[in-house]
Coordinates of C-alpha atoms in Angstrom, one line a residue:
Chain A
M131 CA -61.6 -68.9 -82.2
S132 CA -58.2 -69.8 -83.4
R133 CA -55.3 -68.4 -81.5
A134 CA -52.3 -69.8 -83.3
R135 CA -49.1 -68.0 -82.4
S136 CA -49.4 -66.0 -79.3
D137 CA -48.1 -62.6 -78.5
R138 CA -44.5 -62.1 -77.6
P139 CA -44.1 -60.4 -74.2
R140 CA -42.8 -57.2 -75.6
G141 CA -43.9 -57.5 -79.2
E142 CA -46.5 -54.9 -78.8
G143 CA -43.9 -52.2 -78.2
A144 CA -43.1 -50.9 -81.7
S145 CA -45.2 -47.8 -81.4
L146 CA -44.8 -47.3 -77.7
S147 CA -42.8 -44.6 -76.1
R148 CA -39.6 -45.6 -74.4
A149 CA -41.0 -45.0 -70.9
R150 CA -43.9 -47.4 -71.6
M151 CA -41.4 -50.0 -73.0
A152 CA -39.5 -49.8 -69.8
D153 CA -42.7 -50.1 -67.8
Q154 CA -43.7 -53.1 -69.8
Y155 CA -40.3 -54.7 -69.3
R156 CA -40.5 -54.2 -65.6
A157 CA -44.0 -55.7 -65.6
W158 CA -42.8 -58.6 -67.6
L159 CA -39.9 -59.2 -65.2
R160 CA -42.3 -58.9 -62.3
H161 CA -44.6 -61.5 -63.6
H162 CA -41.7 -63.8 -64.2
R163 CA -40.7 -63.5 -60.6
L164 CA -44.2 -64.0 -59.5
S165 CA -44.8 -67.0 -61.7
A166 CA -41.5 -68.6 -60.5
A167 CA -42.4 -68.1 -56.9
E168 CA -46.0 -69.1 -57.2
S169 CA -45.3 -72.3 -59.1
L170 CA -42.5 -73.3 -56.7
Q171 CA -45.0 -72.8 -53.9
R172 CA -47.5 -75.0 -55.7
V173 CA -44.9 -77.7 -56.2
L174 CA -43.9 -77.6 -52.6
E175 CA -47.5 -77.5 -51.4
R176 CA -47.9 -81.1 -52.5
P177 CA -44.6 -82.6 -51.3
F178 CA -45.6 -86.2 -51.8
S179 CA -46.7 -86.1 -55.5
S180 CA -43.9 -83.6 -56.3
L181 CA -41.4 -86.0 -54.7
M182 CA -42.7 -88.8 -56.8
T183 CA -42.2 -86.7 -60.0
W184 CA -38.7 -85.8 -58.9
L185 CA -37.9 -89.4 -58.2
V186 CA -39.1 -90.6 -61.6
I187 CA -37.2 -87.9 -63.4
G188 CA -34.1 -88.4 -61.1
I189 CA -34.0 -92.1 -61.7
A190 CA -34.5 -91.8 -65.4
L191 CA -31.6 -89.3 -65.5
A192 CA -29.4 -91.2 -63.1
L193 CA -29.4 -94.4 -65.2
P194 CA -27.6 -93.1 -68.3
V195 CA -25.4 -90.9 -66.1
G196 CA -24.5 -93.8 -63.9
L197 CA -23.7 -96.0 -66.9
S198 CA -21.5 -93.3 -68.5
V199 CA -19.6 -92.8 -65.2
T200 CA -19.0 -96.6 -65.1
L201 CA -17.7 -96.4 -68.7
D202 CA -15.4 -93.5 -67.9
N203 CA -14.0 -95.4 -65.0
A204 CA -13.5 -98.5 -67.2
A205 CA -11.7 -96.3 -69.8
E206 CA -9.5 -94.9 -67.0
L207 CA -8.7 -98.4 -65.8
S208 CA -7.8 -99.7 -69.3
A209 CA -5.6 -96.7 -70.0
R210 CA -3.5 -97.5 -66.9
W211 CA -3.1 -101.2 -67.9
E212 CA 0.6 -101.8 -67.5
S213 CA 2.7 -102.8 -70.6
P214 CA -0.3 -103.6 -72.6
T215 CA 1.7 -104.5 -75.8
Q216 CA 4.2 -107.2 -76.7
I217 CA 5.9 -108.0 -80.0
S218 CA 6.4 -111.7 -80.7
L219 CA 9.5 -112.3 -83.0
F220 CA 9.4 -115.6 -84.7
L221 CA 12.9 -116.4 -85.9
H222 CA 13.8 -118.4 -88.9
T223 CA 14.0 -122.1 -88.2
D224 CA 17.7 -122.2 -89.1
V225 CA 18.5 -119.7 -86.3
D226 CA 19.7 -121.8 -83.4
A227 CA 19.4 -121.1 -79.7
A228 CA 22.8 -119.4 -79.3
A229 CA 22.1 -117.0 -82.2
A230 CA 18.7 -116.3 -80.8
A231 CA 20.2 -115.4 -77.3
E232 CA 22.7 -113.2 -79.0
L233 CA 19.9 -111.3 -80.8
A234 CA 18.0 -111.0 -77.6
Q235 CA 20.9 -109.4 -75.9
A236 CA 21.4 -107.0 -78.8
L237 CA 17.8 -106.0 -78.8
E238 CA 17.8 -105.4 -75.0
R239 CA 20.4 -102.8 -75.4
S240 CA 18.2 -100.7 -77.7
A241 CA 16.5 -97.7 -76.1
E242 CA 13.1 -98.7 -77.6
V243 CA 13.0 -102.0 -75.9
A244 CA 12.3 -102.6 -72.2
Q245 CA 12.8 -106.3 -72.0
V246 CA 13.3 -109.4 -74.1
H247 CA 12.3 -112.9 -73.1
L248 CA 13.7 -115.8 -75.1
V249 CA 11.4 -118.8 -75.5
S250 CA 13.6 -121.5 -77.1
R251 CA 12.1 -124.0 -79.5
D252 CA 12.6 -126.9 -77.1
D253 CA 10.8 -125.0 -74.2
A254 CA 8.1 -124.0 -76.6
L255 CA 7.5 -127.6 -77.7
A256 CA 7.4 -128.8 -74.1
E257 CA 5.0 -126.0 -73.2
F258 CA 2.8 -126.7 -76.2
G259 CA 2.8 -130.4 -75.4
A260 CA 1.8 -129.8 -71.8
L261 CA -0.9 -127.3 -72.7
S262 CA -2.4 -129.1 -75.6
G263 CA -2.2 -132.7 -74.3
F264 CA -0.5 -133.8 -77.5
A265 CA 2.8 -134.4 -75.7
E266 CA 2.9 -138.1 -76.9
V267 CA 2.1 -137.2 -80.5
L268 CA 4.7 -134.5 -80.5
A269 CA 7.3 -136.9 -79.1
E270 CA 6.8 -139.0 -82.2
L271 CA 8.0 -136.1 -84.4
D272 CA 11.5 -136.4 -85.9
D273 CA 12.0 -132.7 -86.0
N274 CA 10.8 -129.9 -83.7
P275 CA 8.6 -127.8 -86.1
L276 CA 8.6 -124.7 -83.8
P277 CA 10.9 -121.8 -84.3
N278 CA 12.8 -119.9 -81.5
L279 CA 10.7 -117.1 -80.2
L280 CA 11.6 -113.7 -78.7
L281 CA 9.0 -111.9 -76.7
V282 CA 9.9 -108.2 -76.9
T283 CA 8.3 -105.7 -74.5
P284 CA 8.6 -102.1 -75.9
A285 CA 9.7 -99.3 -73.7
P286 CA 6.7 -97.9 -71.8
R287 CA 7.1 -94.4 -73.2
L288 CA 6.4 -95.5 -76.8
D289 CA 2.9 -94.8 -78.1
Q290 CA 1.0 -97.1 -80.4
D291 CA 2.5 -95.7 -83.6
A292 CA 6.1 -95.9 -82.3
V293 CA 5.4 -99.5 -81.3
R294 CA 4.2 -100.2 -84.8
T295 CA 7.3 -98.7 -86.3
L296 CA 9.4 -100.8 -83.9
R297 CA 7.6 -103.9 -85.1
D298 CA 8.2 -103.0 -88.8
N299 CA 11.9 -102.5 -88.1
L300 CA 12.2 -105.8 -86.2
D301 CA 10.4 -107.5 -89.1
K302 CA 13.2 -106.5 -91.5
R303 CA 16.0 -108.1 -89.5
D304 CA 17.7 -111.0 -91.1
K305 CA 17.1 -113.6 -88.4
V306 CA 13.4 -112.7 -88.0
D307 CA 10.9 -114.6 -89.9
E308 CA 7.9 -112.6 -88.7
A309 CA 7.2 -109.9 -86.1
V310 CA 3.7 -110.0 -84.6
L311 CA 2.3 -107.1 -82.7
D312 CA -0.1 -108.4 -80.1
M313 CA -2.5 -105.5 -79.8
Q314 CA -5.7 -107.2 -80.8
W315 CA -7.0 -107.6 -77.3
L316 CA -6.6 -103.9 -76.7
Q317 CA -8.4 -103.1 -79.9
R318 CA -11.2 -105.4 -78.9
L319 CA -11.4 -103.8 -75.5
N320 CA -11.6 -100.4 -77.2
S321 CA -14.3 -101.4 -79.6
L322 CA -16.2 -102.9 -76.8
M323 CA -16.0 -99.6 -74.9
D324 CA -17.2 -97.8 -78.0
L325 CA -20.1 -100.1 -78.3
G326 CA -20.9 -99.6 -74.6
R327 CA -20.7 -95.8 -75.1
R328 CA -23.1 -95.9 -78.0
M329 CA -25.6 -98.1 -76.0
V330 CA -25.4 -95.6 -73.2
M331 CA -26.1 -92.8 -75.6
A332 CA -29.1 -94.7 -77.1
V333 CA -30.5 -95.6 -73.7
G334 CA -29.9 -92.1 -72.5
A335 CA -31.7 -90.5 -75.5
L336 CA -34.7 -92.8 -74.9
L337 CA -34.8 -92.0 -71.2
L338 CA -34.6 -88.2 -72.0
V339 CA -37.5 -88.5 -74.3
G340 CA -39.3 -90.4 -71.5
V341 CA -38.5 -87.6 -69.0
I342 CA -40.0 -85.0 -71.4
L343 CA -43.1 -87.1 -71.9
I344 CA -43.6 -87.7 -68.2
L345 CA -43.2 -84.0 -67.5
G346 CA -45.5 -83.1 -70.3
N347 CA -48.1 -85.3 -68.8
T348 CA -47.6 -83.9 -65.3
I349 CA -48.0 -80.4 -66.7
R350 CA -51.1 -81.4 -68.7
L351 CA -52.7 -82.6 -65.5
A352 CA -51.8 -79.3 -63.9
I353 CA -53.4 -77.4 -66.8
E354 CA -56.6 -79.5 -66.5
N355 CA -56.8 -78.8 -62.8
R356 CA -56.6 -75.1 -63.4
R357 CA -58.9 -75.0 -66.4
D358 CA -61.4 -72.6 -64.8
E359 CA -58.7 -70.3 -63.7
I360 CA -57.2 -70.2 -67.2
V361 CA -60.6 -69.3 -68.7
I362 CA -61.1 -66.5 -66.2
V363 CA -57.6 -65.1 -66.7
K364 CA -58.1 -65.1 -70.5
L365 CA -61.5 -63.4 -70.0
V366 CA -60.0 -60.5 -68.1
G367 CA -57.3 -60.1 -70.7
G368 CA -54.4 -62.4 -69.8
S369 CA -52.4 -63.1 -72.9
N370 CA -51.2 -66.6 -73.9
P371 CA -47.6 -66.0 -72.6
F372 CA -49.1 -64.8 -69.3
V373 CA -51.1 -67.9 -68.9
R374 CA -48.2 -70.1 -70.1
R375 CA -45.6 -68.7 -67.8
P376 CA -46.5 -70.4 -64.5
F377 CA -46.7 -73.8 -66.2
L378 CA -43.3 -73.4 -67.8
Y379 CA -41.9 -72.6 -64.3
T380 CA -43.7 -75.6 -62.9
G381 CA -41.9 -77.8 -65.5
L382 CA -38.6 -76.1 -64.7
W383 CA -39.0 -76.8 -61.0
Y384 CA -39.9 -80.5 -61.6
G385 CA -36.9 -80.8 -63.9
V386 CA -34.4 -79.1 -61.6
G387 CA -35.6 -81.2 -58.7
G388 CA -35.2 -84.3 -60.8
G389 CA -31.7 -83.3 -61.8
L390 CA -30.8 -82.9 -58.1
V391 CA -32.2 -86.3 -57.3
A392 CA -30.2 -87.8 -60.2
G393 CA -27.1 -86.2 -58.8
L394 CA -27.8 -87.6 -55.3
V395 CA -28.6 -91.1 -56.7
V396 CA -25.3 -91.3 -58.7
N397 CA -23.2 -90.1 -55.9
A398 CA -24.9 -92.4 -53.4
A399 CA -24.2 -95.4 -55.8
L400 CA -20.6 -94.3 -56.1
W401 CA -20.2 -94.0 -52.4
Y402 CA -21.8 -97.5 -52.0
L403 CA -19.2 -99.0 -54.5
Q404 CA -16.2 -97.0 -53.3
G405 CA -15.3 -99.4 -50.5
P406 CA -15.3 -102.7 -52.5
V407 CA -13.6 -101.1 -55.5
G408 CA -10.8 -99.7 -53.3
E409 CA -10.3 -103.1 -51.7
L410 CA -10.1 -104.7 -55.1
A411 CA -7.7 -102.1 -56.3
R412 CA -5.5 -102.7 -53.2
L413 CA -5.5 -106.4 -53.9
Y414 CA -4.2 -105.7 -57.4
Q415 CA -1.8 -103.2 -55.9
S416 CA -3.3 -100.4 -58.0
G417 CA -4.0 -96.9 -56.9
F418 CA -7.3 -96.9 -58.8
E419 CA -10.2 -94.9 -57.4
L420 CA -13.7 -94.5 -58.6
R421 CA -14.4 -91.1 -60.1
G422 CA -17.8 -89.5 -59.8
P423 CA -19.5 -86.8 -61.8
G424 CA -18.2 -84.1 -59.3
I425 CA -19.9 -80.8 -58.5
M426 CA -19.8 -79.7 -62.1
G427 CA -21.4 -82.9 -63.2
V428 CA -24.2 -82.5 -60.7
L429 CA -24.7 -78.9 -61.8
N430 CA -24.9 -80.1 -65.4
L431 CA -27.5 -82.6 -64.4
V432 CA -29.6 -79.9 -62.7
I433 CA -29.3 -77.7 -65.8
I434 CA -30.2 -80.6 -68.1
G435 CA -33.1 -81.5 -65.8
G436 CA -34.3 -77.9 -65.9
L437 CA -34.1 -77.8 -69.7
L438 CA -36.0 -81.1 -70.0
G439 CA -38.6 -79.7 -67.6
L440 CA -39.0 -76.7 -69.8
A441 CA -39.2 -78.8 -72.9
G442 CA -41.9 -81.1 -71.4
A443 CA -43.9 -78.1 -70.1
W444 CA -43.7 -76.4 -73.5
L445 CA -44.9 -79.5 -75.2
A446 CA -48.0 -79.7 -72.9
V447 CA -48.7 -76.0 -72.8
S448 CA -48.5 -75.6 -76.6
R449 CA -50.8 -78.5 -77.1
H450 CA -53.4 -77.9 -74.4
L451 CA -53.4 -74.2 -73.5
A452 CA -54.5 -72.8 -76.8
A453 CA -57.5 -75.2 -76.7
I454 CA -58.8 -73.6 -73.6
V455 CA -60.9 -70.7 -74.9
P456 CA -63.6 -68.8 -72.9
R457 CA -67.1 -69.9 -73.9
Chain B
M76 CA -68.0 -45.5 -77.5
I77 CA -69.6 -48.8 -78.7
S78 CA -71.2 -48.8 -82.1
F79 CA -72.8 -51.7 -84.1
E80 CA -73.3 -51.2 -87.8
R81 CA -75.7 -53.8 -89.4
V82 CA -74.1 -56.6 -87.4
S83 CA -75.1 -60.2 -88.0
K84 CA -73.9 -63.3 -86.4
R85 CA -74.7 -66.7 -87.6
Y86 CA -73.3 -69.7 -85.8
P87 CA -71.9 -72.6 -87.8
E88 CA -74.9 -74.8 -87.0
G89 CA -77.0 -72.2 -88.9
H90 CA -78.6 -70.4 -86.0
D91 CA -78.9 -66.6 -86.5
A92 CA -78.0 -65.1 -83.2
L93 CA -78.0 -61.5 -84.4
R94 CA -79.5 -60.0 -87.5
E95 CA -78.6 -56.6 -88.9
V96 CA -78.2 -55.0 -85.4
S97 CA -77.2 -51.3 -85.4
F98 CA -76.9 -49.0 -82.4
D99 CA -74.6 -46.4 -80.9
I100 CA -73.7 -46.0 -77.2
A101 CA -72.1 -42.7 -76.3
R102 CA -69.4 -42.2 -73.6
D103 CA -70.7 -42.2 -70.0
D104 CA -74.0 -43.7 -71.1
L105 CA -75.7 -46.4 -69.1
V106 CA -77.7 -48.7 -71.4
F107 CA -79.7 -51.8 -70.7
L108 CA -79.9 -54.7 -73.0
T109 CA -82.9 -56.9 -72.6
G110 CA -84.7 -59.7 -74.3
H111 CA -85.7 -63.3 -73.7
S112 CA -82.9 -65.8 -73.2
G113 CA -81.7 -66.8 -76.6
A114 CA -82.5 -63.4 -78.1
G115 CA -78.9 -62.6 -78.7
K116 CA -77.8 -60.6 -75.5
S117 CA -74.9 -62.8 -74.8
T118 CA -73.8 -63.0 -78.4
L119 CA -73.8 -59.2 -78.5
M120 CA -71.6 -59.0 -75.4
R121 CA -69.3 -61.7 -76.8
L122 CA -68.8 -59.6 -80.0
I123 CA -67.7 -56.6 -77.9
M124 CA -65.2 -58.7 -75.9
L125 CA -64.0 -60.4 -79.1
M126 CA -64.9 -63.8 -77.8
D127 CA -66.5 -64.1 -81.2
R128 CA -66.4 -62.2 -84.4
P129 CA -69.4 -61.1 -86.4
T130 CA -70.4 -62.8 -89.6
R131 CA -71.3 -59.5 -91.2
G132 CA -71.2 -55.8 -90.2
K133 CA -68.9 -53.7 -88.2
V134 CA -68.3 -53.4 -84.5
V135 CA -66.4 -50.3 -83.3
V136 CA -65.3 -50.0 -79.7
D137 CA -63.6 -46.8 -78.5
G138 CA -63.0 -45.7 -82.0
R139 CA -61.4 -48.9 -83.2
D140 CA -63.0 -51.2 -85.7
L141 CA -62.7 -54.6 -84.0
S142 CA -62.2 -56.4 -87.4
T143 CA -58.7 -54.8 -87.4
V144 CA -57.8 -56.3 -84.0
S145 CA -55.7 -59.4 -84.6
N146 CA -56.1 -62.5 -82.4
R147 CA -52.9 -61.7 -80.6
R148 CA -54.2 -58.2 -79.7
I149 CA -57.3 -59.6 -78.1
P150 CA -55.9 -59.8 -74.6
G151 CA -55.0 -56.1 -74.8
H152 CA -58.5 -55.3 -76.1
R153 CA -60.1 -57.2 -73.2
R154 CA -58.0 -55.3 -70.7
Q155 CA -59.8 -52.1 -71.8
I156 CA -63.1 -53.6 -70.8
G157 CA -64.4 -54.5 -67.4
V158 CA -66.7 -57.4 -67.4
V159 CA -69.1 -58.6 -64.7
F160 CA -70.4 -62.2 -65.2
Q161 CA -73.7 -63.7 -64.1
N162 CA -71.9 -66.6 -62.4
H163 CA -69.2 -64.2 -60.9
Q164 CA -66.3 -66.3 -62.4
L165 CA -64.2 -65.9 -59.3
L166 CA -61.2 -67.9 -58.5
F167 CA -62.2 -70.0 -55.5
D168 CA -58.7 -70.9 -54.3
R169 CA -57.7 -67.2 -53.8
N170 CA -59.0 -64.6 -51.4
V171 CA -61.0 -61.5 -52.3
F172 CA -58.0 -59.3 -52.6
D173 CA -56.2 -61.6 -55.0
N174 CA -59.3 -62.0 -57.1
V175 CA -59.8 -58.3 -57.5
A176 CA -56.1 -57.8 -58.1
L177 CA -56.0 -60.3 -61.1
P178 CA -56.5 -57.7 -63.9
L179 CA -53.8 -55.5 -62.4
V180 CA -51.4 -58.3 -62.1
I181 CA -52.1 -59.2 -65.7
S182 CA -51.4 -55.6 -66.7
G183 CA -48.2 -55.7 -64.7
Y184 CA -48.8 -53.0 -62.0
D185 CA -46.4 -53.0 -59.2
H186 CA -47.1 -54.3 -55.8
R187 CA -48.0 -51.0 -54.1
E188 CA -50.1 -49.7 -56.9
V189 CA -52.0 -53.0 -56.9
G190 CA -52.7 -52.7 -53.2
R191 CA -53.9 -49.1 -53.5
R192 CA -56.2 -49.7 -56.4
V193 CA -57.7 -53.0 -55.1
R194 CA -58.5 -51.3 -51.8
A195 CA -60.1 -48.4 -53.6
A196 CA -62.2 -50.8 -55.7
L197 CA -63.2 -52.9 -52.7
D198 CA -64.1 -49.7 -50.8
K199 CA -66.4 -48.7 -53.6
V200 CA -68.4 -51.9 -53.4
G201 CA -68.3 -51.9 -49.6
L202 CA -66.2 -55.0 -49.1
L203 CA -63.0 -53.4 -47.8
K204 CA -63.2 -55.4 -44.6
R205 CA -63.5 -58.7 -46.4
E206 CA -60.3 -58.5 -48.5
R207 CA -58.8 -61.6 -46.8
A208 CA -62.0 -63.6 -47.0
M209 CA -62.2 -66.6 -49.4
P210 CA -65.0 -66.3 -52.0
V211 CA -66.9 -69.4 -50.7
T212 CA -67.5 -67.7 -47.3
L213 CA -69.3 -64.8 -49.0
S214 CA -73.0 -64.5 -49.9
G215 CA -74.1 -64.3 -53.5
G216 CA -74.5 -60.6 -53.4
E217 CA -71.0 -60.2 -51.9
Q218 CA -69.5 -62.5 -54.5
Q219 CA -71.2 -60.4 -57.2
R220 CA -69.7 -57.2 -55.7
V221 CA -66.3 -58.8 -55.7
G222 CA -66.9 -59.5 -59.4
I223 CA -67.8 -55.8 -59.9
A224 CA -64.7 -54.7 -58.0
R225 CA -62.6 -56.9 -60.3
A226 CA -64.3 -55.4 -63.3
V227 CA -63.6 -51.8 -62.4
V228 CA -60.2 -52.1 -60.7
G229 CA -58.4 -51.5 -63.9
R230 CA -60.4 -48.3 -64.5
P231 CA -61.8 -49.4 -67.8
K232 CA -63.6 -47.1 -70.1
I233 CA -66.3 -49.7 -70.7
L234 CA -68.1 -51.9 -68.3
L235 CA -70.1 -54.8 -69.5
A236 CA -72.4 -56.8 -67.2
D237 CA -74.2 -60.0 -68.1
E238 CA -77.2 -60.5 -65.9
P239 CA -75.4 -59.1 -62.9
T240 CA -78.5 -59.4 -60.7
G241 CA -79.6 -62.8 -62.0
N242 CA -79.5 -64.6 -58.7
L243 CA -80.1 -61.7 -56.3
D244 CA -83.2 -60.5 -54.4
P245 CA -84.8 -57.2 -55.5
E246 CA -83.3 -55.1 -52.7
L247 CA -79.7 -56.4 -53.5
S248 CA -80.4 -56.0 -57.2
A249 CA -81.3 -52.3 -56.8
E250 CA -78.1 -51.8 -54.8
I251 CA -76.0 -53.3 -57.5
M252 CA -77.7 -51.2 -60.1
Q253 CA -77.0 -48.1 -58.1
L254 CA -73.4 -49.1 -58.1
F255 CA -73.4 -49.3 -61.9
E256 CA -75.0 -45.9 -62.1
S257 CA -72.3 -44.4 -59.9
F258 CA -69.7 -45.7 -62.4
S259 CA -71.5 -44.2 -65.4
Q260 CA -71.5 -40.9 -63.5
V261 CA -67.7 -40.8 -63.5
G262 CA -67.4 -41.3 -67.2
V263 CA -67.6 -45.1 -67.7
T264 CA -69.7 -46.5 -70.5
V265 CA -71.9 -49.2 -69.0
L266 CA -73.9 -51.8 -70.9
I267 CA -75.9 -54.2 -68.7
A268 CA -77.7 -57.2 -70.1
S269 CA -80.7 -58.1 -67.9
H270 CA -84.1 -59.6 -68.3
D271 CA -85.4 -58.1 -65.1
L272 CA -87.7 -55.6 -66.9
A273 CA -89.4 -54.5 -63.7
L274 CA -86.1 -53.4 -62.3
I275 CA -84.6 -51.7 -65.3
S276 CA -87.7 -49.9 -66.4
R277 CA -87.8 -48.1 -63.1
L278 CA -84.2 -46.8 -63.6
R279 CA -85.0 -44.5 -66.6
H280 CA -82.1 -45.4 -68.9
R281 CA -82.0 -46.2 -72.5
I282 CA -83.1 -49.8 -73.2
L283 CA -82.1 -51.9 -76.2
T284 CA -84.5 -54.8 -76.7
L285 CA -83.5 -57.8 -78.8
R286 CA -86.0 -60.3 -80.2
E287 CA -84.8 -63.3 -82.1
G288 CA -81.6 -61.5 -83.0
R289 CA -83.2 -58.3 -84.1
L290 CA -83.1 -55.0 -82.3
V291 CA -86.7 -53.9 -81.7
T292 CA -86.3 -50.9 -79.5
G293 CA -83.5 -48.4 -78.6
G294 CA -81.5 -48.8 -81.8
L295 CA -80.9 -46.5 -84.7
L296 CA -83.8 -46.2 -86.9

């Protein structure tokens, strides 16, 4: 006997009087309460195996959540990075040290500039020689090939676009050969963070599918264990939704428990890291603090867990329940 | 109340379980259905409960042609019929009360009404004092009476029983039959499948006899 789509709880009501509709609605509500309570009781009756299920789901949920919390904190940290940008002004080679110092002073008076540091061509050559180990080779040169260099730190209130405009303006000045905005490392960091975020999403999606399958399997076993009962209920007139309801609630309880466990795991991990991170921040004289998912985050986890539980239960129930037909 | 009009049932493997069976059972009748095992008794019951559909012919229950009952209406149809099974089909992880209450819970009765009706049904089968007992602690006869209580608790218009005395001694069997007679006296249509000819011939009710899927006595001629 094929029982494809099952009856909706109140779908039979078209021709019924309003009083019977209300009765049916109350009955429907009553059975929801009963199923919720009974399935919760069944879950709690086997604390050990239920705890195992909760842990599996909790850990699978905690992994992506923990990674995304880590990323959020890293983003927070990179945003507070002080004076992240610098503009290097390479002056024309015919601009001498005195003219360069004059330009530096002029720039420093501008409101858009916080600080200017002059690296004279002689200093630059010496530094380059020391750092590269070519000091002797460089000493052989007749002429210093390096230009004078001004390192300009933009005022902190400028955003990225304003800094770019500043660079363009500086580039147009007579004495300036080339103005280079040194933002590459920041862009690299940002794209690394984007990559990380995507990986977290991918891992998270896989783990969510895993959670649904785990729950589906758990519910499948529950259905197998109660096969006789399902047959009897169908024989005495239980509809498919009636039979399905307790299993959907079982899935919901497993999912909600798993979400709670995930919240606990993430918060425990944060608590564990709080001390060392605070110490590190203090050493860098930063007020940085780890930020957790918060109460709303945990609530979201519980809701997500519940939805996954329902999804897994639905998967199992729709595949296995219709196949159980009284013989 | 139950009428079969030239009903045939052929199973996919080619076995003809019922051939051209026709009969009528009136309201508040008690009718026995007999025949050797494999003669089609169970198939006939299954057709009434819509656990199967006939290959040909028409089955009408309580004025409704069952071919018009869609699959999603089957649960509603079964709720109109009380069924007693040979192997009781009780839930062994629930006590007597909860077993009997099952059809009422499915129909969505409220708590107090369930309690009232379950106790009335248990009283009728003489098991009121055992409502908290688990089925395994009951004797075969008591388990069968729990099954009967569950079948009548929803006050169905039709009561079907498949070999209800199959595993019981003659004395208990007679008691169970008396119980069914008392239901038919209050207006319930009762159809009992049984191969215990000695017992049912003493009870002076109409007897439908099936032989190899054909109705040989008690049908419409």
